Coordinates of N, CA and C in Angstrom, one line a residue:
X554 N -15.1 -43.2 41.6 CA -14.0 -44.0 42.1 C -14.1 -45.4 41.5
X555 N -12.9 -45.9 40.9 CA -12.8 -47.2 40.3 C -12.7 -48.3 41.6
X556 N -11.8 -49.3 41.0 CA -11.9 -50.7 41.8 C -10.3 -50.2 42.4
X557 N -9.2 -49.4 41.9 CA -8.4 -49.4 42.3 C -8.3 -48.1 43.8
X558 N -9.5 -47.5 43.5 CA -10.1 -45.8 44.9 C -10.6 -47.4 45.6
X559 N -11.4 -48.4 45.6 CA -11.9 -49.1 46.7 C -10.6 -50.1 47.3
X560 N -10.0 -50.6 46.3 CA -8.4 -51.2 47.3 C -7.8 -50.9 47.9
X561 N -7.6 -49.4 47.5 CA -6.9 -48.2 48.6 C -7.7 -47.8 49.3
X562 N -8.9 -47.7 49.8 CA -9.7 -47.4 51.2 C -10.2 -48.5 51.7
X563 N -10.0 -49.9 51.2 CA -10.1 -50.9 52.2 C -9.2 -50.9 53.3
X564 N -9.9 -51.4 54.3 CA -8.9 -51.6 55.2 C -8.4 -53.2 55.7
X565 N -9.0 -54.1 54.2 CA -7.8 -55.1 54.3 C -7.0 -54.8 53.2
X566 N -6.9 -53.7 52.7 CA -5.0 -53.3 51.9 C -4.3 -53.5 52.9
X567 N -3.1 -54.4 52.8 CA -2.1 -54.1 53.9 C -1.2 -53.4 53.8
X568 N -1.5 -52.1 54.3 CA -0.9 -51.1 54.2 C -0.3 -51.0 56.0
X569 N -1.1 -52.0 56.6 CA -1.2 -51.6 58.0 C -1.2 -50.1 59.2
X570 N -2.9 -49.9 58.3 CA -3.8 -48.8 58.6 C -4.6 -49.8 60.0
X571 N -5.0 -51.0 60.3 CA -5.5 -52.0 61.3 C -5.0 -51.6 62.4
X572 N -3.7 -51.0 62.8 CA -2.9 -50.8 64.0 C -3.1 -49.4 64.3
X573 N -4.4 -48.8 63.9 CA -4.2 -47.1 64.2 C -5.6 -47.3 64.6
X574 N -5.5 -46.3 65.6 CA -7.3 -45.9 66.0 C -7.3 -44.5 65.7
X575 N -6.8 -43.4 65.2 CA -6.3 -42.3 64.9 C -6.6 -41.6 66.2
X576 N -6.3 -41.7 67.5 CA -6.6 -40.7 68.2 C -8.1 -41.6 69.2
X577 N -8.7 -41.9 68.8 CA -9.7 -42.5 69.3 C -9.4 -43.5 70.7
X578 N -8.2 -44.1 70.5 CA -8.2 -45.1 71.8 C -8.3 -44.4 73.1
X579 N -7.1 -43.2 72.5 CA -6.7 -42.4 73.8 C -7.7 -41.5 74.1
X580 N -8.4 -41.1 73.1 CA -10.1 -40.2 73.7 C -10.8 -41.0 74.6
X581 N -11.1 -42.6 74.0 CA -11.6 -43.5 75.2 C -11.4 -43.8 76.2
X582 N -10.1 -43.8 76.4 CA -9.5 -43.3 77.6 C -9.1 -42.9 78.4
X583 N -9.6 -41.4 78.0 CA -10.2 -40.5 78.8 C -11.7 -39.9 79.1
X584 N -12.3 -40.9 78.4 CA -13.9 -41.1 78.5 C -14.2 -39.8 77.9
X585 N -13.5 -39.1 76.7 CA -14.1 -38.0 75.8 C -15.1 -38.8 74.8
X586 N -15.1 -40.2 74.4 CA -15.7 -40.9 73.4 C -16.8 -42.2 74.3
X587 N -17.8 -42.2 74.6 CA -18.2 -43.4 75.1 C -19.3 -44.2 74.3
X588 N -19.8 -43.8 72.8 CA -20.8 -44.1 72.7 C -21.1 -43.6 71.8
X589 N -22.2 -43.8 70.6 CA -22.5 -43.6 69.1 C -22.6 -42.2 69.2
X590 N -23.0 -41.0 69.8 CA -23.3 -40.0 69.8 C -21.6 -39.4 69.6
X591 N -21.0 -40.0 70.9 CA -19.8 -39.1 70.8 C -18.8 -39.8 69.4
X592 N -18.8 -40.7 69.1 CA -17.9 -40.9 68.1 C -18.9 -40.0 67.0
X593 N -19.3 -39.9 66.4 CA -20.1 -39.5 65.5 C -19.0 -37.8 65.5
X594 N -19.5 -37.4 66.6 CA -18.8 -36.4 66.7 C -17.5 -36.2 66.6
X595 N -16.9 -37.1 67.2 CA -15.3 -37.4 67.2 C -15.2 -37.5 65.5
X596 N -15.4 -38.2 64.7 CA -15.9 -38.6 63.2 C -15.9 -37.0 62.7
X597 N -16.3 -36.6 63.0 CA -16.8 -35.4 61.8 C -15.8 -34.3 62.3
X598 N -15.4 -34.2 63.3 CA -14.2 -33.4 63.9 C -12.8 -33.5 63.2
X599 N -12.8 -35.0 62.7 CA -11.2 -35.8 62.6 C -11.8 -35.7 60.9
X600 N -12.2 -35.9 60.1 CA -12.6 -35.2 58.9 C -12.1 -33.8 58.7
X601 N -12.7 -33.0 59.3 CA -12.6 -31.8 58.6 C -11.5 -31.2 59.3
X602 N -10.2 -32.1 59.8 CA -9.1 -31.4 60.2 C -8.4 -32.3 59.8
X603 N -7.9 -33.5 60.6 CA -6.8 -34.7 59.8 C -7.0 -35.3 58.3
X604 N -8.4 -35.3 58.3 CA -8.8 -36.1 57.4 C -8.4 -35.3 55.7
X605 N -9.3 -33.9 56.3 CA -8.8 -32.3 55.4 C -7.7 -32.5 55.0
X606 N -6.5 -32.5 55.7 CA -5.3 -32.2 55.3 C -4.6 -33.2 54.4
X607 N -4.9 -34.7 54.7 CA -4.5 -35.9 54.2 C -5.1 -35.4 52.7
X608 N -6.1 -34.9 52.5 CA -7.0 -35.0 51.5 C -6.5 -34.3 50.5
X609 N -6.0 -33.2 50.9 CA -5.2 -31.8 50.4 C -4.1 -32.5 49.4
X610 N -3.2 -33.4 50.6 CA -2.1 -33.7 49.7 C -2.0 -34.8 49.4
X611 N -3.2 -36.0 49.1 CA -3.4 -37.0 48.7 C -3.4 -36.3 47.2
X612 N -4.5 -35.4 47.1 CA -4.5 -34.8 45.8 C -3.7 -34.4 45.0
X613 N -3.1 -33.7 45.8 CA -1.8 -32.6 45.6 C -1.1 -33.9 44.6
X614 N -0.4 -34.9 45.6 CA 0.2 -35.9 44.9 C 0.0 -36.3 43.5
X615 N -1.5 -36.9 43.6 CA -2.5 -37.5 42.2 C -1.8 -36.8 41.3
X616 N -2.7 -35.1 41.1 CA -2.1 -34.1 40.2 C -0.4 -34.4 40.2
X617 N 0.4 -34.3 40.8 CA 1.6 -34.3 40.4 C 1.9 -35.2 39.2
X618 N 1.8 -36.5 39.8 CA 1.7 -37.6 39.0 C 1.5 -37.3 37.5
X619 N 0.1 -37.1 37.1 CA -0.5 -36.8 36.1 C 0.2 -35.6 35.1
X620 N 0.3 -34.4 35.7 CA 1.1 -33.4 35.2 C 2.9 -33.7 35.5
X621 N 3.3 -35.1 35.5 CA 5.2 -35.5 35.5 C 5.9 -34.5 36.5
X622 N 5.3 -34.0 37.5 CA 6.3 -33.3 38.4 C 6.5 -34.0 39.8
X623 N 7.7 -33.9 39.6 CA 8.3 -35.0 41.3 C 8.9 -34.4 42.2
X624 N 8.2 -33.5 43.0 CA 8.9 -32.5 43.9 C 8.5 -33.4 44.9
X625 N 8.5 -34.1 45.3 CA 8.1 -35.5 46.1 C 8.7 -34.6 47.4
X626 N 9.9 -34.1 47.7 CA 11.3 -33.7 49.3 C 10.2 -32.8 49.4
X627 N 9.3 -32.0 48.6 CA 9.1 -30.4 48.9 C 7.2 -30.9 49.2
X628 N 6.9 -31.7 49.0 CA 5.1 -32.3 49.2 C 5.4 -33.2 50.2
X629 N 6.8 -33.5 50.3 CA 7.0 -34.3 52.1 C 6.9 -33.3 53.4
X630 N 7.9 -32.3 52.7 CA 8.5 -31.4 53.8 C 7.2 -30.3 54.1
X631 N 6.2 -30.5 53.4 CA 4.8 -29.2 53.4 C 3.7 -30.1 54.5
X632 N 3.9 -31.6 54.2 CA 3.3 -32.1 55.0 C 3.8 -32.6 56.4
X633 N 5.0 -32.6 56.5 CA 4.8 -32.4 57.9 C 5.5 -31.3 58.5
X634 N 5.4 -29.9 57.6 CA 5.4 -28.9 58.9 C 3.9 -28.3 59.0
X635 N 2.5 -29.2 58.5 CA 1.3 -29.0 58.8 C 1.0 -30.2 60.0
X636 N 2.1 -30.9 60.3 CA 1.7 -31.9 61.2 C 2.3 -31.9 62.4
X637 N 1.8 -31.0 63.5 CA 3.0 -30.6 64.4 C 3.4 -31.7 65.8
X638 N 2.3 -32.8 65.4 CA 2.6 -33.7 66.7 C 3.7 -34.9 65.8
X639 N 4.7 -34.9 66.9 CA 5.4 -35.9 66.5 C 5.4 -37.8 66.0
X640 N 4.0 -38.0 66.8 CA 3.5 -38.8 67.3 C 2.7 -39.6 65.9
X641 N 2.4 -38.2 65.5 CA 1.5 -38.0 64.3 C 1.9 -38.6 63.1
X642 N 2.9 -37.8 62.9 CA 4.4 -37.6 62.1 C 4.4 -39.6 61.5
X643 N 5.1 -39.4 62.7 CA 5.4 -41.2 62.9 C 4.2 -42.6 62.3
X644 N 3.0 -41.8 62.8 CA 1.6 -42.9 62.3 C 1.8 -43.1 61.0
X645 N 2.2 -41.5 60.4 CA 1.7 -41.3 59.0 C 2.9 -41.7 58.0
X646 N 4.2 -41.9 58.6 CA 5.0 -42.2 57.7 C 5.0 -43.7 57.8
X647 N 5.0 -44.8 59.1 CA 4.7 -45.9 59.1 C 3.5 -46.5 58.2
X648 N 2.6 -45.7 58.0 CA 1.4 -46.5 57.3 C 1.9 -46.1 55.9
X649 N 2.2 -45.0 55.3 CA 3.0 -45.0 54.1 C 3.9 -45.7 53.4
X650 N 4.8 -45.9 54.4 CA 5.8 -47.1 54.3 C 5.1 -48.3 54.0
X651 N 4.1 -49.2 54.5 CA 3.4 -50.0 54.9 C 2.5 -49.7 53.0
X652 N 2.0 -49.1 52.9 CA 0.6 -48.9 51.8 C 2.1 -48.4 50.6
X653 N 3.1 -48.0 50.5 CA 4.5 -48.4 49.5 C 4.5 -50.2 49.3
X654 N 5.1 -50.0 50.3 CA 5.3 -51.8 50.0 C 4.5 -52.7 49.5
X655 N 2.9 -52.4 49.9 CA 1.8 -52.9 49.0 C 1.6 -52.6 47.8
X656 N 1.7 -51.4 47.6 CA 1.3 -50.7 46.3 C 2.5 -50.8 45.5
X657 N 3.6 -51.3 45.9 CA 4.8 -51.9 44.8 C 5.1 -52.6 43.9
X658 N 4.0 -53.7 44.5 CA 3.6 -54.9 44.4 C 2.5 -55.0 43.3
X659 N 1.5 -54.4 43.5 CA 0.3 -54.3 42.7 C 0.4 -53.2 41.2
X660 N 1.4 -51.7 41.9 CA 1.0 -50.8 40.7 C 2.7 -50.5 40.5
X661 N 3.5 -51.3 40.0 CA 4.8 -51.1 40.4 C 5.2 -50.1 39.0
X662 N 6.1 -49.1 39.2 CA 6.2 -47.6 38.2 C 7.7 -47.3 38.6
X663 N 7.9 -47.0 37.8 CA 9.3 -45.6 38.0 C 9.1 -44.3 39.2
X664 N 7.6 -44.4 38.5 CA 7.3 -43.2 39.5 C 7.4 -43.3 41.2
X665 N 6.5 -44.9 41.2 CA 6.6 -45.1 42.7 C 8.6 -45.1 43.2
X666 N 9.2 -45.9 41.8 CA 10.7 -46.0 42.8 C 11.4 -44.5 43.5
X667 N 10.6 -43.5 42.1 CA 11.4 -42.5 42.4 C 11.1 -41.6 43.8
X668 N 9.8 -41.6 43.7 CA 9.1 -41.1 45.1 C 9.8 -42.1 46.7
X669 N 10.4 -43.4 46.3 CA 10.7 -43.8 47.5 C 12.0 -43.9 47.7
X670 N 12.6 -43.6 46.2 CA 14.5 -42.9 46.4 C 14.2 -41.3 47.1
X671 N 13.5 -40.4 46.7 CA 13.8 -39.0 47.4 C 13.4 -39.5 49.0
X672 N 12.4 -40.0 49.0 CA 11.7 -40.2 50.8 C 11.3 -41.5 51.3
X673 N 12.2 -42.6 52.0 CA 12.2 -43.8 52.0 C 10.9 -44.1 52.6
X674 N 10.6 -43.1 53.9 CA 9.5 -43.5 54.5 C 8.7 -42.1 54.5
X675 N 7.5 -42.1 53.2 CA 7.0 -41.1 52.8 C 5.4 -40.9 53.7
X676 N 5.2 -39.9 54.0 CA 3.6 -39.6 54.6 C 2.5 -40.4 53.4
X677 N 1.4 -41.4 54.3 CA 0.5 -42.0 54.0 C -0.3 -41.5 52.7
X678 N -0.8 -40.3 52.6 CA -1.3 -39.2 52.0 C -0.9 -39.0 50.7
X679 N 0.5 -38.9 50.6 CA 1.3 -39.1 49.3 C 1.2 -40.0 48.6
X680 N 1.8 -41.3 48.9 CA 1.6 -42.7 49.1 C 0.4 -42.8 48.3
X681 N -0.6 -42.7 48.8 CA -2.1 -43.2 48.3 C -2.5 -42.6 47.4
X682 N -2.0 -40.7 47.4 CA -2.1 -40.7 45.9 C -1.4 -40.4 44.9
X683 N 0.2 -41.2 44.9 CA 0.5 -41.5 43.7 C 0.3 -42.9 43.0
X684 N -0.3 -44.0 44.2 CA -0.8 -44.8 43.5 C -2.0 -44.7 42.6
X685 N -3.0 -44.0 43.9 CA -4.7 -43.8 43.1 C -4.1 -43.0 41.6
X686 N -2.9 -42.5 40.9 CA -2.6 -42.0 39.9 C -2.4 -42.9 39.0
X687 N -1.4 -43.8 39.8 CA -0.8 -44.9 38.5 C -1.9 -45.8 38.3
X688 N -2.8 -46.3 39.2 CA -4.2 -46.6 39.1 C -5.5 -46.0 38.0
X689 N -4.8 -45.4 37.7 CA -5.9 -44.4 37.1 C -6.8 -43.7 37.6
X690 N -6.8 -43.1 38.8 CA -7.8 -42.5 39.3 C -7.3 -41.0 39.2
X691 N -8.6 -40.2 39.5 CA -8.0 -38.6 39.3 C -7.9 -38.3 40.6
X692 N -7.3 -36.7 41.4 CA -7.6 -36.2 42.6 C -8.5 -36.3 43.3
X693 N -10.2 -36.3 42.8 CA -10.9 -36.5 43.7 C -10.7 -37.6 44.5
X694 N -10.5 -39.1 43.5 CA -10.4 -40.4 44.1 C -9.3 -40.2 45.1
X695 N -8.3 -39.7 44.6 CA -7.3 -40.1 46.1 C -7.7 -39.5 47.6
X696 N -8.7 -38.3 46.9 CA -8.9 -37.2 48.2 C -9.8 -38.1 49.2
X697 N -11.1 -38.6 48.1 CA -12.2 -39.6 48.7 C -11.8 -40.7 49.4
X698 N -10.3 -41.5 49.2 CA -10.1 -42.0 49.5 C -9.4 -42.4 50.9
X699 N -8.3 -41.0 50.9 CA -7.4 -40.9 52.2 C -8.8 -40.5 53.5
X700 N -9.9 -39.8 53.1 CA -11.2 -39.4 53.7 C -11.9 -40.1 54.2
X701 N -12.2 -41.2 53.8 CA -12.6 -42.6 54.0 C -11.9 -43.3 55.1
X702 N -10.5 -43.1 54.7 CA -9.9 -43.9 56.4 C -9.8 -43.2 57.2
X703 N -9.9 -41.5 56.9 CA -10.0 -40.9 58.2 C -10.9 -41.3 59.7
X704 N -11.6 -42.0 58.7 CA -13.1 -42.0 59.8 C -12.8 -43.4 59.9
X705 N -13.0 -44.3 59.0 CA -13.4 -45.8 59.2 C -12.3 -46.4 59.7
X706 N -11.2 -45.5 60.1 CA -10.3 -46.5 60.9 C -10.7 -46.5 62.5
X707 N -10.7 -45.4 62.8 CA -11.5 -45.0 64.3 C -12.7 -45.7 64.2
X708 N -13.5 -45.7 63.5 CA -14.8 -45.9 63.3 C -15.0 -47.8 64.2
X709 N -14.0 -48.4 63.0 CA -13.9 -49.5 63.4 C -13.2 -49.7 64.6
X710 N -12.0 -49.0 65.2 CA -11.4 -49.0 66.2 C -12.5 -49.3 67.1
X711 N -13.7 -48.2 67.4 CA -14.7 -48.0 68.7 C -15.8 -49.4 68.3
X712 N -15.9 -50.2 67.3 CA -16.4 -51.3 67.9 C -15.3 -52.4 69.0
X713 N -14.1 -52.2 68.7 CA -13.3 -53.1 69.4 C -13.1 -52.6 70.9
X714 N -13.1 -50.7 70.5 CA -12.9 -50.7 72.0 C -14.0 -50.6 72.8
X715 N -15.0 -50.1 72.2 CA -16.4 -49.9 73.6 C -17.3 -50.7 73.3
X716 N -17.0 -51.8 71.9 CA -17.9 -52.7 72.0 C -19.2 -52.4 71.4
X717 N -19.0 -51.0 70.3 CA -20.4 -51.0 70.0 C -20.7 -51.8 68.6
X718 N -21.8 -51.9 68.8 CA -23.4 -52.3 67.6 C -22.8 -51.8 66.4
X719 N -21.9 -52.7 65.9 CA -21.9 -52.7 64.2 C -22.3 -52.5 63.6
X720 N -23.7 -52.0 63.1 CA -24.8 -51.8 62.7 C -25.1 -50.0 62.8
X721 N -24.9 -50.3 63.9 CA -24.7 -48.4 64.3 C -23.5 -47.8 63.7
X722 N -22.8 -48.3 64.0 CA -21.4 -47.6 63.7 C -21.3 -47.5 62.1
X723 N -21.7 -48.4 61.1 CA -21.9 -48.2 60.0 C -22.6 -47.2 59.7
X724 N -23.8 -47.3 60.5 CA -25.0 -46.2 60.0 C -24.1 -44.6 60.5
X725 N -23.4 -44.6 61.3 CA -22.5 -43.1 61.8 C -21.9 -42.8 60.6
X726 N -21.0 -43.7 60.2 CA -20.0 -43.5 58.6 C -20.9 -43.4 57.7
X727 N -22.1 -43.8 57.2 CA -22.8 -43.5 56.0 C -23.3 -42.3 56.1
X728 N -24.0 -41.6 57.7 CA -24.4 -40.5 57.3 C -23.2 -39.3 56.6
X729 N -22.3 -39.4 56.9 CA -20.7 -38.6 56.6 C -20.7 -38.9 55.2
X730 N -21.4 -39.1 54.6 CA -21.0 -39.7 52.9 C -20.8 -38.5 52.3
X731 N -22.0 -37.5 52.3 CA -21.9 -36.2 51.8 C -20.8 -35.3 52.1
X732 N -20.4 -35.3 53.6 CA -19.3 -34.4 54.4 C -17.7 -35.1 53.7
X733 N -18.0 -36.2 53.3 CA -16.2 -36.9 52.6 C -16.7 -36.3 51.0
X734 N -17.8 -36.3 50.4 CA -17.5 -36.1 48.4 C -17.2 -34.4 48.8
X735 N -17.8 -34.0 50.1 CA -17.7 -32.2 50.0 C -15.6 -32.1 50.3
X736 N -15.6 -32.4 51.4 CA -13.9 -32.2 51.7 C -13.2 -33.3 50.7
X737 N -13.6 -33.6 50.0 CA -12.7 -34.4 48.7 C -12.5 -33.6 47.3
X738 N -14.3 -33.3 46.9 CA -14.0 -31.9 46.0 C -13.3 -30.7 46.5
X739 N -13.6 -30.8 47.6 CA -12.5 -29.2 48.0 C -11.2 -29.6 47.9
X740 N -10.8 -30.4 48.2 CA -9.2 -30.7 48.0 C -8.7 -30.9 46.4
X741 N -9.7 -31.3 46.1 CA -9.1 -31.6 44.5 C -9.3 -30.5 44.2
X742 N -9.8 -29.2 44.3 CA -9.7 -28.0 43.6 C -8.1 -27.4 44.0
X743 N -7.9 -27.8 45.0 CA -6.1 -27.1 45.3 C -4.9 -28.2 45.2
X744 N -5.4 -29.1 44.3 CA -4.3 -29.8 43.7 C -3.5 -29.3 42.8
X745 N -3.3 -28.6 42.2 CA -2.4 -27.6 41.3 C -1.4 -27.3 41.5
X746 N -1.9 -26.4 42.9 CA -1.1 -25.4 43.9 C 0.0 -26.2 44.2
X747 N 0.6 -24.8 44.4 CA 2.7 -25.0 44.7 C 2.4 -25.5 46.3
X748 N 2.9 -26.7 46.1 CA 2.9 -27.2 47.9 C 3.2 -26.6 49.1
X749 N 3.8 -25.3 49.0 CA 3.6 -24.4 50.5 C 2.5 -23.5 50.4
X750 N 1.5 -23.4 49.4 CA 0.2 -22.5 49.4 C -1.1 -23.4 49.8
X751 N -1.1 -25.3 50.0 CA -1.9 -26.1 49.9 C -2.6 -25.7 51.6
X752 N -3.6 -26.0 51.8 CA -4.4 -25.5 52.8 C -3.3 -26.7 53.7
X753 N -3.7 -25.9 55.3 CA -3.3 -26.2 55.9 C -4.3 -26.3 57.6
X754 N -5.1 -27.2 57.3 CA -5.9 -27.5 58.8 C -5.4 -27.8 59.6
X755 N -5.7 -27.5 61.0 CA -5.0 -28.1 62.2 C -6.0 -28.8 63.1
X756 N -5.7 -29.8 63.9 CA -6.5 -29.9 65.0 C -5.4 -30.1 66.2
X757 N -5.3 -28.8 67.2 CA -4.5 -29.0 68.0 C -4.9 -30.3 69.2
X758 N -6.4 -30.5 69.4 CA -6.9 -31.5 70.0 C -6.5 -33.0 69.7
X759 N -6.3 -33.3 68.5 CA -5.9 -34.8 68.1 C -4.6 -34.6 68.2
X760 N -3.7 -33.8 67.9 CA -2.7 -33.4 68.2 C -1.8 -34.3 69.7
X761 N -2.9 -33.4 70.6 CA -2.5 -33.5 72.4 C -3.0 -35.5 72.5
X762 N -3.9 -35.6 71.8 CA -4.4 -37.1 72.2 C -3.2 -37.9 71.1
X763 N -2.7 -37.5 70.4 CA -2.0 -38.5 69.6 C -0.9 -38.8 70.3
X764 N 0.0 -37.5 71.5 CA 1.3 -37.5 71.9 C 1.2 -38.0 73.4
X765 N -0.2 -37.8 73.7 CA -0.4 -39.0 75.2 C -0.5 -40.2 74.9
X766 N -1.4 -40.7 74.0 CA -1.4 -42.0 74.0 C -0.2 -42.5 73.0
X767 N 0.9 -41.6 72.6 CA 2.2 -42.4 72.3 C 2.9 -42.8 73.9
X768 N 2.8 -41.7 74.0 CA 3.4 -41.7 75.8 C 3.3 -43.2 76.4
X769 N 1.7 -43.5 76.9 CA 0.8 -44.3 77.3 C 1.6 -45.3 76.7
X770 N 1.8 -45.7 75.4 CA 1.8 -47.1 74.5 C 3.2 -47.5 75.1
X771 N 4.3 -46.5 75.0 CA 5.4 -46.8 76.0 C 5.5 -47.3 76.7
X772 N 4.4 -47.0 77.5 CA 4.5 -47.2 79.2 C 3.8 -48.5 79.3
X773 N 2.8 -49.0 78.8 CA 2.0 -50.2 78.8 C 1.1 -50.7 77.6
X774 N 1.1 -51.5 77.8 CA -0.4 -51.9 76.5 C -1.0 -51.5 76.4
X775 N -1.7 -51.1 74.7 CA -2.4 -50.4 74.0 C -2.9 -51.5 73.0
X776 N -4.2 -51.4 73.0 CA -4.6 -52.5 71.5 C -4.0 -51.7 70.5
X777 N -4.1 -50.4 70.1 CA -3.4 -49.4 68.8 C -2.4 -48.9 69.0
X778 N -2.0 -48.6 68.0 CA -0.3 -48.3 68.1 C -0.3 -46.5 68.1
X779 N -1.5 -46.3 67.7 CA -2.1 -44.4 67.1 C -3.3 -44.5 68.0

């Protein structure tokens, strides 16, 4: 991964990825997460299902890029009938929109206009990698990269919300280093594939927590918006 895979998994790109705990607030709020053990867990759950799928078609994207095909309607439309919470839906086109507008700015292309003439407000996943493309990065980077925020947005979320040891919670994300280059190389091997054959992970559990704590955010304050 170059300098341009580390701008896109920071989380001061303003892409405004800051306003999402992916699921995490509302786990804490139901006291499924209280503590370094359970996020760890939570962490490696939301990897190898949300994180998986982002990864799939972060790639999916890259490769398009690279090989000039812009089926952009049909790698929109694959990703969210793999995304069945509405809630979900919404996070992921908002931070897309959000990581567009940044990446306009920095890697500005035909390509990007054209990806944001077919889908004004396109899923995050895409987004990240047809930049990580015009950046020069290959599939793996975009995969490693959308994989990275899977975790370290929640990650950072649970020091704000339970207040843990900074220190710890780093040390949670580093052991995961192996578990993000393994579901990053796996995704970059089905970057090729015609976008209705791309894997398709579920997690119906982040699912149910993503559509309560929309619920919830309605109803009253939420530090996260996801």
């Amino acid at each position: 991964m170059d300098v341009s895979g580390l701008l896109l998994a920071d989380s001061r790109f303003p892409g405004g990825g800051h306003v999402h705990s992916g699921g995490l607030e509302e786990a804490v709020a139901r006291k499924l997460v209280t503590g370094e053990a359970d996020l760890a867990a939570f962490l490696v759950g939301r990897l190898h299902t949300a994180g998986e799928l982002a990864a799939v078609f972060a790639a999916a994207a890259t490769s398009a890029v690279h090989k000039g095909k812009a089926h952009w309607l049909e790698l929109d439309a694959e990703l969210d009938a793999r995304t069945p919470s509405p809630a979900q839906r919404k996070s992921s086109r908002a931070q897309g929109r959000g990581t567009a507008r940044a990446g306009r700015r920095a890697w500005p292309s035909p390509v990007l206009d054209r990806l944001l003439a077919d889908t004004p407000r396109p899923h995050h996943p895409i987004v990240l990698g047809v930049l990580t493309a015009l950046a020069g990065g290959e599939p793996r980077d975009a995969a490693l990269s959308v994989c990275y925020l899977a975790v370290s947005g929640p990650a950072s979320a649970a020091i704000r919300l339970l207040g843990l040891d900074p220190f710890g919670v780093n040390a949670v994300l580093a052991r995961l280093s192996g578990a993000m280059r393994d579901v990053a190389a796996a995704a970059a091997k089905t970057a090729d594939l015609d976008p209705s054959e791309l894997p398709a992970p579920g997690a119906p559990g982040l699912d149910l927590l993503a559509e309560a704590h929309d619920r919830h955010h309605q109803e009253e304050v939420r530090l996260f918006v996801s």
